């Protein structure tokens, strides 16, 4: 969780040079020559002395990851202290935990390693072709590890864990899920710094991706899935990331993408920076319009290039849209938030003709904010009328609703099923919350609306953001601009 200063660290402001070896062999791992699918456009391009671009694959030297010395311990002495050793292909674990708690951890890390390779790509081999293996210390009684000479004065754990290259130290956690997800968090760091790369200088990405991978589920057969969005408090006990964001949004509004992407090491002395970094990575990794470009950035972790990791450039072609969707996500995020169902259509609406036919739009109950296609103007008056039925949920029983909603449950101070509206301002907002789409207007069956801003009108059927999937039906809404 923390960056550990020292000669072995590749931290956010310190990156060692990749090791180069003789040209007689080619790279054995990582993207193959000519396969740049994991890299942003131009990421593999370099320039020769004439200024002409050449492919990185044409380099006469192959790049390998640095070889890291493996700590050696007196196992007999450790056993006397109650510290046991467990090993899998990708992790050597030393811990004073009870065996039934410790034994499942190395195999879990092996599964996480496979997920990292699938996402980032395989790590380059080191010069000795040594398989990558992490060393981890999970400590219930830190005094035992101090006595063993493992937890020395230069190993300072600020919050719960710390890492140095492919070695990590962490405090044991009271809950098994907390223990597992903190271990995966630290392991993700070890993987991401194994090959010095530009992402090591961007702490929001390092911490956000570590939190993204640590959020996992494991089935009865021991098979784990990583990068899952936390669905509920019971299954993801102790995670707490969405709660931190919800509290800050209530008091100050959401942070912008650029606020998160410029977080510094000092910002990570508190948990809120971890929460926002996770949220940004979860949003970009999960959004169907943006995830391909975001995931392509992962190739920087195992590839050799020094391009800046600048989100405003990666998403240059649609930066206003990315920023708007992020603010709507961050302003509403909670357990089980359904990114797929809340994708926004941000095309600007058209001005309604007071002499023409009223505009009509259908509002599905199983989606988030939906574009009406109408641009409403500040100070003008519009008559909104809604009709239709939808079904909210299936358990414990289906609830039929009309546009006025049903009062058996409330969300955001309004009955579930009630027709709501918001406006996306035609001009950017320069003050928090930086978007008008967090200002929600209850509509119901009928309303005369005189907006205080000009922008595109959106509707949705009121429900919790994590309960949209089992809704059915829609409302039909007519929008008439009055003379």
XYZ file of C-alpha atoms in Angstrom:
483
model
C 0.000 0.000 0.000
C 2.965 2.310 0.622
C 6.034 3.078 -1.437
C 9.124 2.091 0.519
C 12.096 4.433 -0.013
C 15.445 2.819 -0.498
C 17.872 1.596 -3.125
C 15.634 -1.248 -4.253
C 12.471 0.707 -4.883
C 11.157 1.853 -8.223
C 8.708 4.434 -6.983
C 6.596 7.195 -8.430
C 9.543 9.544 -8.832
C 12.382 7.043 -9.217
C 12.698 4.562 -12.075
C 15.713 2.374 -12.712
C 16.827 1.731 -16.251
C 15.870 -1.602 -17.818
C 18.767 -4.028 -18.150
C 20.117 -4.600 -21.661
C 21.875 -7.782 -22.742
C 23.610 -8.930 -25.905
C 21.638 -8.971 -29.169
C 22.124 -12.637 -29.978
C 18.731 -13.681 -28.600
C 15.269 -12.203 -28.981
C 12.812 -11.323 -26.255
C 11.090 -14.465 -24.993
C 8.103 -12.854 -23.334
C 5.837 -9.861 -23.761
C 4.081 -8.747 -26.931
C 5.584 -10.335 -30.016
C 7.269 -8.270 -32.717
C 4.664 -6.462 -34.720
C 1.988 -6.967 -32.065
C 1.379 -3.503 -30.629
C -2.196 -4.174 -29.560
C -1.361 -3.533 -25.914
C 0.239 -0.155 -26.538
C -1.149 3.304 -27.320
C -0.685 4.461 -30.883
C 2.979 5.279 -31.430
C 4.080 3.815 -28.116
C 6.639 1.535 -29.748
C 7.993 4.197 -32.065
C 11.477 5.590 -31.460
C 13.641 7.925 -33.524
C 17.116 7.354 -34.865
C 19.736 10.073 -35.278
C 18.249 11.163 -38.582
C 14.908 11.827 -36.910
C 13.199 8.951 -38.694
C 10.998 6.613 -36.717
C 12.065 3.042 -36.241
C 10.340 0.166 -34.473
C 11.451 -0.792 -30.988
C 11.647 -4.381 -32.207
C 14.550 -3.326 -34.474
C 16.702 -2.538 -31.448
C 19.947 -4.585 -31.494
C 19.602 -5.317 -27.784
C 16.867 -7.117 -25.937
C 15.542 -5.708 -22.693
C 15.199 -7.825 -19.585
C 13.830 -7.115 -16.142
C 16.352 -6.504 -13.364
C 17.393 -9.477 -11.250
C 16.491 -8.963 -7.595
C 18.370 -10.742 -4.780
C 16.192 -13.221 -2.891
C 16.219 -12.819 0.917
C 17.706 -15.807 2.721
C 16.476 -16.878 6.152
C 17.350 -19.433 8.808
C 14.219 -21.581 8.543
C 14.929 -23.423 11.786
C 15.167 -20.139 13.664
C 11.941 -18.917 12.042
C 10.128 -22.098 13.053
C 11.271 -21.612 16.642
C 9.670 -18.164 16.532
C 6.445 -19.536 15.050
C 7.046 -18.191 11.544
C 6.325 -20.741 8.825
C 7.237 -20.800 5.151
C 4.733 -21.550 2.352
C 5.617 -21.583 -1.324
C 3.827 -21.615 -4.667
C 5.070 -20.862 -8.159
C 4.785 -17.084 -7.731
C 4.985 -16.499 -3.971
C 7.170 -17.484 -1.051
C 5.203 -16.540 2.051
C 6.548 -16.203 5.586
C 3.879 -15.777 8.239
C 2.899 -16.504 11.815
C -0.707 -17.152 10.815
C -2.379 -20.456 11.596
C -1.732 -22.943 8.760
C -5.400 -23.135 7.757
C -5.346 -19.367 7.121
C -1.946 -19.243 5.437
C -2.029 -22.245 3.102
C -4.637 -20.860 0.627
C -2.752 -17.585 0.134
C 0.128 -18.576 -2.202
C -2.207 -20.397 -4.652
C -4.422 -17.291 -4.668
C -1.410 -15.171 -5.591
C -0.661 -17.554 -8.471
C -4.148 -16.911 -9.816
C -3.623 -13.164 -9.430
C -0.337 -13.441 -11.332
C -2.122 -15.125 -14.234
C -4.654 -12.271 -14.209
C -1.845 -9.677 -14.289
C -0.220 -11.407 -17.243
C -3.523 -11.548 -19.061
C -4.104 -7.832 -18.490
C -0.648 -6.248 -18.706
C 1.192 -8.905 -20.699
C 4.004 -11.250 -19.614
C 6.975 -9.732 -17.818
C 10.270 -9.838 -19.707
C 12.623 -12.508 -18.384
C 15.623 -11.526 -16.297
C 19.148 -12.206 -17.542
C 19.232 -15.581 -15.799
C 15.810 -16.672 -17.089
C 14.685 -16.918 -13.445
C 10.898 -17.220 -13.001
C 9.345 -14.216 -11.296
C 8.536 -15.007 -7.684
C 7.488 -12.634 -4.912
C 8.470 -12.835 -1.266
C 5.784 -11.840 1.207
C 5.651 -11.371 4.965
C 2.202 -11.347 6.586
C 2.609 -10.451 10.237
C 0.173 -11.030 13.061
C 2.788 -10.408 15.775
C 5.262 -7.901 14.372
C 7.617 -8.434 17.313
C 8.409 -11.948 16.042
C 9.506 -10.565 12.691
C 11.621 -7.901 14.360
C 13.319 -10.563 16.438
C 13.944 -12.584 13.280
C 15.574 -9.586 11.590
C 12.882 -9.456 8.905
C 11.097 -6.283 10.001
C 14.017 -3.882 10.290
C 13.954 -0.185 11.117
C 13.996 0.813 7.447
C 10.759 -1.101 6.769
C 8.133 1.466 7.725
C 4.486 0.483 7.299
C 2.386 3.650 7.313
C -1.093 2.215 6.792
C -1.289 -1.570 6.371
C 1.406 -2.688 3.950
C 4.549 -1.739 2.076
C 6.598 -3.189 -0.770
C 10.101 -3.012 -2.189
C 10.547 -4.424 -5.677
C 9.224 -8.004 -5.457
C 9.125 -8.167 -1.645
C 6.205 -6.998 0.492
C 5.423 -6.715 4.187
C 1.886 -6.369 5.537
C 0.043 -6.434 8.824
C -2.419 -9.259 9.250
C -6.052 -8.245 8.941
C -8.958 -9.223 11.211
C -11.068 -10.579 8.335
C -9.980 -13.200 5.809
C -11.204 -11.161 2.834
C -9.277 -8.112 4.051
C -6.156 -10.257 4.366
C -6.513 -11.626 0.845
C -7.304 -8.347 -0.844
C -4.426 -6.516 0.878
C -2.037 -9.288 -0.194
C -3.226 -9.006 -3.808
C -2.874 -5.216 -3.609
C 0.768 -5.506 -2.563
C 1.416 -8.272 -5.081
C 0.064 -6.094 -7.883
C 2.610 -3.452 -6.935
C 5.403 -6.024 -7.042
C 4.382 -7.076 -10.552
C 4.016 -3.508 -11.811
C 7.501 -2.423 -10.668
C 9.318 -5.637 -11.636
C 10.166 -4.076 -14.992
C 10.926 -0.338 -14.571
C 8.372 1.585 -16.603
C 6.651 4.942 -16.907
C 3.580 3.904 -14.898
C 5.771 3.742 -11.779
C 5.822 7.558 -11.799
C 2.019 7.821 -11.711
C 0.918 6.847 -8.241
C -2.815 7.185 -8.999
C -2.411 4.443 -11.622
C -0.208 2.244 -9.425
C -2.544 2.420 -6.438
C -5.729 2.419 -8.494
C -4.754 -0.721 -10.399
C -3.608 -2.444 -7.197
C -7.017 -1.753 -5.686
C -8.778 -2.759 -8.897
C -7.124 -6.197 -8.916
C -7.509 -6.763 -5.200
C -11.295 -6.525 -5.505
C -11.972 -10.183 -6.200
C -14.318 -13.093 -5.622
C -13.486 -16.757 -5.008
C -15.963 -19.570 -5.644
C -16.423 -22.836 -3.749
C -13.835 -24.527 -5.981
C -11.192 -21.918 -5.205
C -11.389 -20.188 -8.597
C -10.945 -16.442 -8.284
C -12.010 -13.532 -10.448
C -10.243 -10.204 -10.211
C -11.170 -6.622 -11.151
C -14.768 -7.157 -10.106
C -16.910 -4.230 -9.018
C -17.913 -4.625 -5.339
C -21.561 -5.635 -5.268
C -22.486 -5.357 -1.604
C -21.134 -4.754 1.877
C -21.551 -8.375 2.962
C -19.441 -9.987 0.205
C -16.822 -7.223 0.224
C -16.539 -6.678 3.948
C -14.061 -4.009 4.946
C -13.464 -2.609 1.456
C -14.994 0.782 2.209
C -13.888 2.576 -0.964
C -17.351 3.636 -2.132
C -18.286 4.895 1.338
C -15.310 7.269 1.373
C -16.324 8.656 -2.021
C -20.007 8.972 -1.089
C -19.125 10.995 2.011
C -16.850 13.360 0.091
C -19.386 13.826 -2.698
C -22.041 14.793 -0.156
C -19.790 17.435 1.387
C -17.795 18.781 -1.582
C -18.903 17.099 -4.778
C -16.890 14.663 -6.916
C -13.268 15.134 -7.883
C -12.472 15.654 -11.556
C -10.320 13.210 -13.505
C -7.454 15.703 -13.495
C -7.732 16.015 -9.696
C -7.257 12.269 -9.297
C -4.557 11.925 -11.953
C -2.379 14.551 -10.240
C -2.429 13.009 -6.765
C 1.013 12.927 -5.144
C 2.735 10.466 -2.829
C 1.870 12.660 0.149
C -1.826 12.451 -0.724
C -1.672 8.704 -0.082
C -1.074 9.185 3.614
C -4.870 8.898 3.866
C -7.394 6.397 2.531
C -9.352 8.879 0.407
C -6.644 9.011 -2.279
C -6.793 5.218 -2.617
C -10.564 5.372 -2.963
C -10.511 7.955 -5.753
C -7.695 6.197 -7.617
C -9.588 2.901 -7.471
C -12.771 4.598 -8.656
C -11.082 6.185 -11.676
C -9.454 2.905 -12.720
C -12.706 0.985 -12.153
C -14.655 3.503 -14.244
C -12.249 3.584 -17.198
C -11.652 -0.173 -17.088
C -15.368 -0.961 -16.917
C -16.852 1.575 -19.326
C -17.591 0.044 -22.753
C -16.629 3.225 -24.628
C -13.328 3.811 -22.853
C -12.003 0.489 -21.555
C -10.170 -0.563 -24.720
C -8.006 2.557 -24.685
C -7.507 2.378 -20.935
C -6.510 -1.289 -20.989
C -4.067 -0.580 -23.796
C -2.183 1.571 -21.308
C -1.486 -1.584 -19.297
C 1.074 -2.621 -21.895
C 3.333 0.123 -20.556
C 3.910 -2.052 -17.467
C 5.818 -4.716 -19.412
C 6.963 -2.731 -22.471
C 9.912 -0.458 -22.954
C 8.792 3.057 -23.728
C 8.865 6.443 -22.058
C 5.668 8.014 -23.336
C 3.814 10.215 -20.846
C 0.808 8.611 -19.218
C -1.611 11.483 -19.869
C -5.316 10.663 -19.805
C -6.231 13.909 -21.557
C -4.148 12.704 -24.514
C -5.307 9.082 -24.407
C -8.914 10.330 -24.520
C -8.224 13.488 -26.503
C -10.933 12.847 -29.093
C -13.713 12.702 -26.498
C -12.268 14.313 -23.367
C -15.400 16.397 -22.541
C -17.552 13.252 -22.748
C -15.171 11.169 -20.623
C -15.049 13.935 -18.028
C -18.852 14.275 -17.919
C -19.487 10.550 -17.609
C -16.860 10.297 -14.887
C -18.525 13.048 -12.841
C -21.936 11.367 -13.122
C -20.374 8.045 -12.097
C -18.412 9.546 -9.205
C -21.430 11.518 -8.023
C -23.584 8.396 -7.742
C -21.178 5.495 -7.200
C -21.945 2.897 -4.561
C -21.863 -0.867 -4.097
C -23.021 -2.626 -7.251
C -23.075 0.469 -9.469
C -23.889 -0.801 -12.957
C -21.514 0.958 -15.374
C -22.877 -0.841 -18.434
C -26.461 0.284 -17.787
C -25.522 3.877 -17.027
C -23.584 4.708 -20.202
C -24.598 8.189 -21.345
C -25.571 9.370 -24.818
C -24.004 12.838 -24.741
C -25.064 14.073 -28.152
C -26.568 17.570 -27.840
C -30.339 17.842 -28.186
C -32.257 19.949 -30.667
C -34.236 23.083 -29.838
C -37.967 22.393 -29.472
C -40.316 24.323 -31.771
C -43.238 25.881 -29.823
C -45.362 25.761 -32.977
C -44.353 22.250 -33.925
C -45.249 18.769 -32.817
C -44.268 17.913 -29.209
C -41.161 15.779 -28.881
C -41.627 12.243 -27.569
C -39.157 9.881 -25.927
C -39.301 6.516 -24.150
C -37.552 6.126 -20.806
C -36.515 2.548 -19.962
C -36.685 1.503 -16.315
C -33.495 -0.581 -16.511
C -31.141 2.207 -17.632
C -29.548 5.298 -16.125
C -29.926 8.807 -17.543
C -31.371 8.743 -21.071
C -31.068 11.509 -23.660
C -34.439 13.007 -24.652
C -33.029 14.536 -27.825
C -34.390 17.934 -26.748
C -32.343 21.002 -25.865
C -34.206 23.131 -23.329
C -33.436 26.836 -23.043
C -32.965 28.889 -19.910
C -36.092 30.828 -19.002
C -38.365 29.038 -21.485
C -41.306 26.959 -20.250
C -41.885 23.315 -21.170
C -44.799 21.034 -20.368
C -43.678 17.495 -19.590
C -46.234 14.675 -19.563
C -45.513 11.013 -18.845
C -47.531 7.801 -19.095
C -46.914 4.072 -18.991
C -46.016 1.356 -16.517
C -42.861 -0.384 -15.430
C -42.005 -3.198 -13.058
C -39.389 -2.624 -10.373
C -37.574 -5.710 -9.129
C -38.803 -9.285 -8.961
C -38.028 -10.128 -5.337
C -39.725 -10.374 -2.926
C -42.409 -9.612 -5.508
C -42.785 -7.472 -8.645
C -43.727 -3.854 -7.948
C -45.749 -2.094 -10.652
C -45.131 1.616 -10.979
C -46.435 4.559 -12.975
C -44.584 7.879 -13.468
C -45.553 9.252 -10.039
C -43.681 6.343 -8.395
C -44.581 4.062 -5.499
C -43.840 4.940 -1.901
C -42.794 1.542 -0.540
C -39.125 2.580 -0.908
C -37.284 5.822 -1.559
C -34.016 6.693 -3.262
C -32.579 10.195 -3.238
C -35.605 11.398 -1.324
C -38.035 10.355 -4.081
C -40.283 7.275 -4.460
C -38.922 4.425 -6.529
C -40.369 4.402 -10.031
C -40.885 8.163 -10.174
C -39.867 9.896 -13.397
C -36.836 12.123 -12.824
C -35.063 14.645 -15.042
C -31.716 16.409 -15.258
C -30.075 18.787 -17.715
C -26.598 18.606 -19.189
C -25.529 22.218 -19.499
C -24.476 23.365 -22.954
C -21.518 25.206 -21.389
C -18.895 23.597 -19.106
C -19.236 24.103 -15.363
C -16.140 25.661 -13.774
C -17.093 25.179 -10.126
C -17.869 22.033 -8.092
C -19.590 19.734 -8.803
C -18.428 20.633 -12.363
C -21.583 19.201 -13.933
C -25.287 20.031 -13.881
C -26.188 16.351 -14.252
C -26.089 15.818 -10.487
C -28.990 18.267 -10.070
C -32.061 16.026 -10.172
C -35.638 17.242 -10.736
C -38.679 15.106 -9.784
C -41.199 15.056 -12.650
C -43.909 12.453 -12.027
C -46.919 12.382 -14.367
C -46.842 16.039 -15.390
C -44.797 19.157 -14.736
C -44.244 22.633 -16.114
C -40.487 23.117 -16.296
C -38.720 26.470 -16.591
C -35.018 25.576 -16.512
C -32.359 27.891 -15.104
C -29.768 26.573 -17.539
C -29.663 25.780 -21.237
C -28.814 22.209 -22.109
C -29.935 18.744 -23.163
C -32.783 17.206 -21.164
C -32.368 13.704 -19.698
C -34.800 11.360 -17.949
C -34.611 8.224 -15.839
C -36.901 6.060 -13.735
C -35.917 6.458 -10.094
C -34.229 3.408 -8.587
C -31.036 2.505 -6.779
C -28.075 2.485 -9.161
C -27.270 -1.118 -8.242
C -30.828 -2.390 -8.824
C -31.502 -1.433 -12.436
C -30.903 -4.858 -13.954
C -34.171 -6.523 -12.939
C -36.465 -3.635 -13.924
C -38.817 -3.937 -16.895
C -40.951 -1.580 -18.955
C -40.728 2.115 -19.774
C -42.532 5.438 -19.646
C -43.496 7.511 -22.663
C -42.714 11.213 -22.178
C -43.854 14.137 -24.325
C -42.050 17.476 -24.224
C -43.927 20.540 -25.438
C -42.399 23.990 -25.446
C -45.029 26.550 -24.563
C -45.235 29.807 -26.553
